[in-house]
CSV table of N, CA, C and O in Angstrom, one decimal:
chain,number,residue,atom,x,y,z
A,27,ASN,N,108.1,161.6,54.4
A,27,ASN,CA,108.1,162.4,55.6
A,27,ASN,C,108.7,161.7,56.7
A,27,ASN,O,109.4,162.4,57.5
A,28,GLN,N,108.5,160.4,56.9
A,28,GLN,CA,109.1,159.7,58.0
A,28,GLN,C,110.6,159.7,57.9
A,28,GLN,O,111.3,159.8,58.9
A,29,LYS,N,111.1,159.5,56.6
A,29,LYS,CA,112.5,159.6,56.4
A,29,LYS,C,113.1,160.9,56.8
A,29,LYS,O,114.1,161.0,57.5
A,30,ARG,N,112.4,162.0,56.4
A,30,ARG,CA,112.9,163.3,56.7
A,30,ARG,C,112.9,163.6,58.2
A,30,ARG,O,113.8,164.1,58.7
A,31,GLU,N,111.8,163.1,58.9
A,31,GLU,CA,111.8,163.2,60.3
A,31,GLU,C,112.9,162.5,61.0
A,31,GLU,O,113.5,162.9,61.9
A,32,TRP,N,113.2,161.2,60.5
A,32,TRP,CA,114.2,160.4,61.1
A,32,TRP,C,115.6,161.0,60.9
A,32,TRP,O,116.4,161.1,61.8
A,33,GLU,N,115.9,161.4,59.6
A,33,GLU,CA,117.2,162.0,59.3
A,33,GLU,C,117.4,163.3,60.0
A,33,GLU,O,118.6,163.6,60.3
A,34,GLY,N,116.4,164.1,60.1
A,34,GLY,CA,116.6,165.4,60.7
A,34,GLY,C,116.4,165.4,62.2
A,34,GLY,O,116.4,166.4,62.9
A,35,LYS,N,116.2,164.1,62.7
A,35,LYS,CA,115.9,164.0,64.2
A,35,LYS,C,114.8,164.9,64.7
A,35,LYS,O,114.9,165.5,65.7
A,36,LEU,N,113.7,165.0,63.8
A,36,LEU,CA,112.6,165.7,64.2
A,36,LEU,C,111.6,164.9,64.9
A,36,LEU,O,111.6,163.7,64.8
A,37,GLN,N,110.7,165.5,65.6
A,37,GLN,CA,109.6,164.8,66.3
A,37,GLN,C,108.6,164.2,65.3
A,37,GLN,O,108.4,164.9,64.3
A,38,PRO,N,108.1,163.0,65.5
A,38,PRO,CA,107.1,162.5,64.6
A,38,PRO,C,105.9,163.5,64.5
A,38,PRO,O,105.5,164.0,65.6
A,39,ALA,N,105.3,163.7,63.3
A,39,ALA,CA,104.2,164.6,63.2
A,39,ALA,C,103.0,163.9,62.7
A,39,ALA,O,103.1,162.9,62.0
A,40,CYS,N,101.9,164.4,63.0
A,40,CYS,CA,100.6,163.9,62.5
A,40,CYS,C,100.5,164.1,61.0
A,40,CYS,O,100.8,165.2,60.5
A,41,PRO,N,100.2,163.1,60.2
A,41,PRO,CA,100.2,163.3,58.7
A,41,PRO,C,99.0,164.2,58.3
A,41,PRO,O,99.0,164.7,57.2
A,42,PHE,N,98.0,164.3,59.1
A,42,PHE,CA,96.9,165.2,58.8
A,42,PHE,C,97.1,166.6,59.0
A,42,PHE,O,97.0,167.5,58.2
A,43,CYS,N,97.6,167.0,60.2
A,43,CYS,CA,97.8,168.4,60.6
A,43,CYS,C,99.2,168.8,60.7
A,43,CYS,O,99.5,170.0,60.8
A,44,ARG,N,100.2,167.9,60.6
A,44,ARG,CA,101.6,168.2,60.6
A,44,ARG,C,102.1,168.7,62.0
A,44,ARG,O,103.2,169.2,62.1
A,45,HIS,N,101.3,168.6,63.0
A,45,HIS,CA,101.7,169.0,64.4
A,45,HIS,C,102.3,167.8,65.0
A,45,HIS,O,102.1,166.7,64.7
A,46,PRO,N,103.1,168.1,66.1
A,46,PRO,CA,103.8,166.9,66.8
A,46,PRO,C,102.7,166.0,67.3
A,46,PRO,O,101.6,166.4,67.6
A,47,SER,N,103.1,164.7,67.4
A,47,SER,CA,102.2,163.7,68.0
A,47,SER,C,101.7,164.0,69.4
A,47,SER,O,102.5,164.6,70.1
A,48,PRO,N,100.5,163.7,69.7
A,48,PRO,CA,100.0,164.0,71.1
A,48,PRO,C,100.8,163.2,72.1
A,48,PRO,O,101.2,162.1,71.9
A,49,LYS,N,100.9,163.8,73.3
A,49,LYS,CA,101.7,163.2,74.4
A,49,LYS,C,100.8,162.4,75.3
A,49,LYS,O,101.2,161.5,76.0
A,50,THR,N,99.5,162.7,75.4
A,50,THR,CA,98.5,162.0,76.3
A,50,THR,C,97.4,161.5,75.4
A,50,THR,O,97.1,161.9,74.3
A,51,GLN,N,96.6,160.6,76.1
A,51,GLN,CA,95.4,160.0,75.4
A,51,GLN,C,94.4,161.1,75.2
A,51,GLN,O,93.7,161.1,74.2
A,52,GLU,N,94.3,162.0,76.2
A,52,GLU,CA,93.3,163.0,76.1
A,52,GLU,C,93.6,164.0,74.9
A,52,GLU,O,92.7,164.4,74.2
A,53,GLU,N,94.9,164.3,74.7
A,53,GLU,CA,95.3,165.1,73.6
A,53,GLU,C,94.9,164.5,72.3
A,53,GLU,O,94.5,165.1,71.3
A,54,ALA,N,95.2,163.1,72.3
A,54,ALA,CA,94.9,162.4,71.0
A,54,ALA,C,93.4,162.4,70.7
A,54,ALA,O,93.0,162.6,69.5
A,55,LYS,N,92.5,162.3,71.7
A,55,LYS,CA,91.1,162.3,71.5
A,55,LYS,C,90.7,163.7,70.9
A,55,LYS,O,89.8,163.8,70.0
A,56,ILE,N,91.2,164.7,71.5
A,56,ILE,CA,90.9,166.1,71.0
A,56,ILE,C,91.3,166.3,69.6
A,56,ILE,O,90.5,166.8,68.8
A,57,LYS,N,92.5,165.9,69.2
A,57,LYS,CA,93.0,166.0,67.8
A,57,LYS,C,92.1,165.1,66.9
A,57,LYS,O,91.8,165.6,65.8
A,58,PHE,N,91.7,164.0,67.4
A,58,PHE,CA,90.9,163.1,66.5
A,58,PHE,C,89.6,163.7,66.3
A,58,PHE,O,89.1,163.7,65.1
A,59,MET,N,89.0,164.3,67.3
A,59,MET,CA,87.6,164.9,67.1
A,59,MET,C,87.7,166.1,66.2
A,59,MET,O,86.8,166.4,65.4
A,60,LYS,N,88.9,166.8,66.2
A,60,LYS,CA,89.0,167.9,65.2
A,60,LYS,C,89.0,167.4,63.8
A,60,LYS,O,88.5,168.0,62.9
A,61,ARG,N,89.7,166.2,63.6
A,61,ARG,CA,89.7,165.6,62.3
A,61,ARG,C,88.3,165.3,61.8
A,61,ARG,O,87.9,165.4,60.7
A,62,VAL,N,87.5,164.7,62.7
A,62,VAL,CA,86.1,164.3,62.4
A,62,VAL,C,85.3,165.6,62.1
A,62,VAL,O,84.5,165.6,61.1
A,63,GLU,N,85.5,166.7,62.9
A,63,GLU,CA,84.8,167.9,62.6
A,63,GLU,C,85.1,168.5,61.3
A,63,GLU,O,84.3,169.2,60.7
A,64,LYS,N,86.3,168.3,60.8
A,64,LYS,CA,86.8,168.8,59.5
A,64,LYS,C,86.5,167.9,58.4
A,64,LYS,O,87.0,168.1,57.2
A,65,ASN,N,85.6,166.9,58.6
A,65,ASN,CA,85.2,165.9,57.6
A,65,ASN,C,86.3,165.1,57.0
A,65,ASN,O,86.3,164.9,55.8
A,66,ASP,N,87.2,164.6,57.8
A,66,ASP,CA,88.3,163.7,57.3
A,66,ASP,C,87.6,162.3,57.2
A,66,ASP,O,87.2,161.8,58.3
A,67,PRO,N,87.5,161.8,56.0
A,67,PRO,CA,86.8,160.5,55.9
A,67,PRO,C,87.4,159.3,56.6
A,67,PRO,O,86.7,158.4,57.1
A,68,VAL,N,88.8,159.3,56.7
A,68,VAL,CA,89.4,158.2,57.4
A,68,VAL,C,89.1,158.3,58.9
A,68,VAL,O,88.8,157.3,59.6
A,69,ALA,N,89.1,159.5,59.5
A,69,ALA,CA,88.7,159.6,60.9
A,69,ALA,C,87.3,159.3,61.1
A,69,ALA,O,87.0,158.7,62.1
A,70,MET,N,86.4,159.6,60.2
A,70,MET,CA,85.0,159.3,60.3
A,70,MET,C,84.8,157.8,60.3
A,70,MET,O,84.0,157.3,61.1
A,71,THR,N,85.5,157.1,59.4
A,71,THR,CA,85.4,155.7,59.4
A,71,THR,C,85.9,155.0,60.7
A,71,THR,O,85.2,154.1,61.2
A,72,HIS,N,87.0,155.5,61.2
A,72,HIS,CA,87.5,155.0,62.4
A,72,HIS,C,86.5,155.2,63.6
A,72,HIS,O,86.2,154.4,64.4
A,73,PHE,N,85.9,156.4,63.6
A,73,PHE,CA,84.9,156.7,64.6
A,73,PHE,C,83.6,155.8,64.4
A,73,PHE,O,83.0,155.4,65.4
A,74,GLY,N,83.3,155.5,63.2
A,74,GLY,CA,82.1,154.6,62.9
A,74,GLY,C,82.4,153.2,63.5
A,74,GLY,O,81.6,152.6,64.1
A,75,ARG,N,83.7,152.7,63.3
A,75,ARG,CA,84.0,151.4,63.8
A,75,ARG,C,84.0,151.4,65.3
A,75,ARG,O,83.5,150.4,66.0
A,76,LYS,N,84.4,152.5,65.9
A,76,LYS,CA,84.3,152.6,67.4
A,76,LYS,C,82.8,152.6,67.9
A,76,LYS,O,82.5,151.9,68.8
A,77,ARG,N,82.0,153.2,67.1
A,77,ARG,CA,80.5,153.2,67.5
A,77,ARG,C,80.0,151.7,67.3
A,77,ARG,O,79.2,151.3,68.1
A,78,CYS,N,80.4,151.0,66.3
A,78,CYS,CA,80.0,149.6,66.1
A,78,CYS,C,80.4,148.8,67.3
A,78,CYS,O,79.6,148.0,67.8
A,79,ARG,N,81.7,148.9,67.7
A,79,ARG,CA,82.1,148.1,68.9
A,79,ARG,C,81.3,148.4,70.2
A,79,ARG,O,81.1,147.6,71.0
A,80,GLU,N,80.8,149.7,70.3
A,80,GLU,CA,80.0,150.1,71.4
A,80,GLU,C,78.6,149.6,71.3
A,80,GLU,O,77.8,149.7,72.2
A,81,GLY,N,78.2,149.1,70.1
A,81,GLY,CA,76.8,148.6,69.8
A,81,GLY,C,75.9,149.7,69.3
A,81,GLY,O,74.7,149.5,69.2
A,82,ASN,N,76.4,150.9,69.0
A,82,ASN,CA,75.6,152.0,68.5
A,82,ASN,C,75.7,152.0,67.0
A,82,ASN,O,76.4,152.7,66.3
A,83,TYR,N,74.8,151.1,66.4
A,83,TYR,CA,74.8,150.9,65.0
A,83,TYR,C,74.2,152.1,64.2
A,83,TYR,O,74.7,152.3,63.1
A,84,VAL,N,73.3,152.8,64.8
A,84,VAL,CA,72.7,154.0,64.1
A,84,VAL,C,73.8,155.0,64.0
A,84,VAL,O,74.0,155.6,62.9
A,85,GLY,N,74.6,155.3,65.1
A,85,GLY,CA,75.7,156.3,65.0
A,85,GLY,C,76.7,155.8,64.0
A,85,GLY,O,77.3,156.6,63.3
A,86,ALA,N,77.1,154.5,64.1
A,86,ALA,CA,78.1,154.0,63.1
A,86,ALA,C,77.6,154.2,61.7
A,86,ALA,O,78.4,154.6,60.8
A,87,PHE,N,76.4,153.9,61.4
A,87,PHE,CA,75.9,154.1,60.1
A,87,PHE,C,76.0,155.5,59.6
A,87,PHE,O,76.4,155.7,58.5
A,88,GLU,N,75.7,156.5,60.5
A,88,GLU,CA,75.8,157.9,60.1
A,88,GLU,C,77.3,158.3,59.7
A,88,GLU,O,77.5,158.9,58.7
A,89,TYR,N,78.2,157.8,60.5
A,89,TYR,CA,79.6,158.1,60.2
A,89,TYR,C,80.1,157.4,59.0
A,89,TYR,O,80.8,158.0,58.2
A,90,PHE,N,79.7,156.2,58.8
A,90,PHE,CA,80.1,155.5,57.6
A,90,PHE,C,79.5,156.1,56.4
A,90,PHE,O,80.2,156.2,55.3
A,91,ALA,N,78.3,156.5,56.4
A,91,ALA,CA,77.6,157.1,55.3
A,91,ALA,C,78.3,158.4,54.9
A,91,ALA,O,78.5,158.6,53.7
A,92,LYS,N,78.6,159.2,55.9
A,92,LYS,CA,79.3,160.5,55.6
A,92,LYS,C,80.7,160.3,55.0
A,92,LYS,O,81.0,160.9,54.0
A,93,ALA,N,81.4,159.3,55.6
A,93,ALA,CA,82.7,159.0,55.0
A,93,ALA,C,82.6,158.4,53.6
A,93,ALA,O,83.5,158.7,52.8
A,94,ALA,N,81.6,157.6,53.4
A,94,ALA,CA,81.5,157.0,52.0
A,94,ALA,C,81.1,158.1,51.0
A,94,ALA,O,81.6,158.1,49.9
A,95,GLU,N,80.3,159.1,51.4
A,95,GLU,CA,80.0,160.3,50.5
A,95,GLU,C,81.3,161.0,50.2
A,95,GLU,O,81.4,161.5,49.1
A,96,LEU,N,82.3,161.0,51.1
A,96,LEU,CA,83.5,161.7,50.9
A,96,LEU,C,84.5,160.8,50.1
A,96,LEU,O,85.7,161.2,49.9
A,97,GLY,N,84.1,159.6,49.8
A,97,GLY,CA,85.0,158.7,49.0
A,97,GLY,C,85.8,157.7,49.7
A,97,GLY,O,86.7,157.1,49.0
A,98,ASP,N,85.6,157.4,50.9
A,98,ASP,CA,86.4,156.4,51.7
A,98,ASP,C,85.9,155.0,51.3
A,98,ASP,O,84.7,154.7,51.6
A,99,VAL,N,86.7,154.2,50.7
A,99,VAL,CA,86.3,152.9,50.3
A,99,VAL,C,86.0,152.0,51.5
A,99,VAL,O,85.1,151.2,51.5
A,100,GLU,N,86.8,152.1,52.6
A,100,GLU,CA,86.6,151.3,53.7
A,100,GLU,C,85.2,151.6,54.3
A,100,GLU,O,84.6,150.7,54.9
A,101,ALA,N,84.8,152.8,54.3
A,101,ALA,CA,83.4,153.1,54.8
A,101,ALA,C,82.4,152.4,54.0
A,101,ALA,O,81.4,151.9,54.5
A,102,TYR,N,82.5,152.3,52.7
A,102,TYR,CA,81.6,151.6,51.8
A,102,TYR,C,81.5,150.1,52.3
A,102,TYR,O,80.5,149.5,52.4
A,103,TYR,N,82.7,149.5,52.5
A,103,TYR,CA,82.7,148.1,53.0
A,103,TYR,C,82.0,148.0,54.3
A,103,TYR,O,81.2,147.1,54.5
A,104,ASN,N,82.3,148.9,55.3
A,104,ASN,CA,81.6,148.8,56.6
A,104,ASN,C,80.1,149.0,56.4
A,104,ASN,O,79.3,148.4,57.2
A,105,LEU,N,79.7,149.9,55.5
A,105,LEU,CA,78.2,150.0,55.3
A,105,LEU,C,77.6,148.7,54.8
A,105,LEU,O,76.5,148.3,55.2
A,106,SER,N,78.3,148.1,53.9
A,106,SER,CA,77.8,146.8,53.3
A,106,SER,C,77.7,145.8,54.4
A,106,SER,O,76.8,145.0,54.4
A,107,HIS,N,78.6,145.8,55.3
A,107,HIS,CA,78.6,144.8,56.4
A,107,HIS,C,77.4,145.1,57.3
A,107,HIS,O,76.7,144.2,57.8
A,108,LEU,N,77.1,146.4,57.6
A,108,LEU,CA,75.9,146.7,58.4
A,108,LEU,C,74.7,146.3,57.7
A,108,LEU,O,73.8,145.7,58.4
A,109,TYR,N,74.6,146.5,56.4
A,109,TYR,CA,73.4,146.1,55.7
A,109,TYR,C,73.3,144.5,55.7
A,109,TYR,O,72.2,144.0,55.9
A,110,ARG,N,74.4,143.8,55.5
A,110,ARG,CA,74.3,142.4,55.5
A,110,ARG,C,73.9,141.8,56.9
A,110,ARG,O,73.1,140.9,56.9
A,111,GLU,N,74.3,142.5,58.0
A,111,GLU,CA,73.9,142.0,59.3
A,111,GLU,C,72.5,142.6,59.7
A,111,GLU,O,72.0,142.3,60.8
A,112,GLY,N,71.9,143.4,58.8
A,112,GLY,CA,70.5,143.9,59.2
A,112,GLY,C,70.6,145.1,60.1
A,112,GLY,O,69.6,145.4,60.7
A,113,GLU,N,71.7,145.8,60.2
A,113,GLU,CA,71.8,146.9,61.1
A,113,GLU,C,71.8,148.2,60.3
A,113,GLU,O,71.8,149.3,60.9
A,114,GLY,N,71.8,148.2,58.9
A,114,GLY,CA,71.8,149.4,58.1
A,114,GLY,C,70.5,149.8,57.7
A,114,GLY,O,69.5,149.3,57.8
């Protein structure tokens, strides 16, 4: 798709929704939250990591657990890290 976009001089598109890339940070947050609401496991894992950085380990655990249920391998790894650190 990137090659097709480059050769056709098309705007880069989101691989999830195929819409043009957001122009502002606020637009990006809105699109990201839509992905989380639609149970995109990659977006949920990313959101879980964000919660970890904020120190909200309970929220992070919930997002990682849901993403792991949906089959995201990285979410499983992050869950194991939370358990190892005693936060899970």
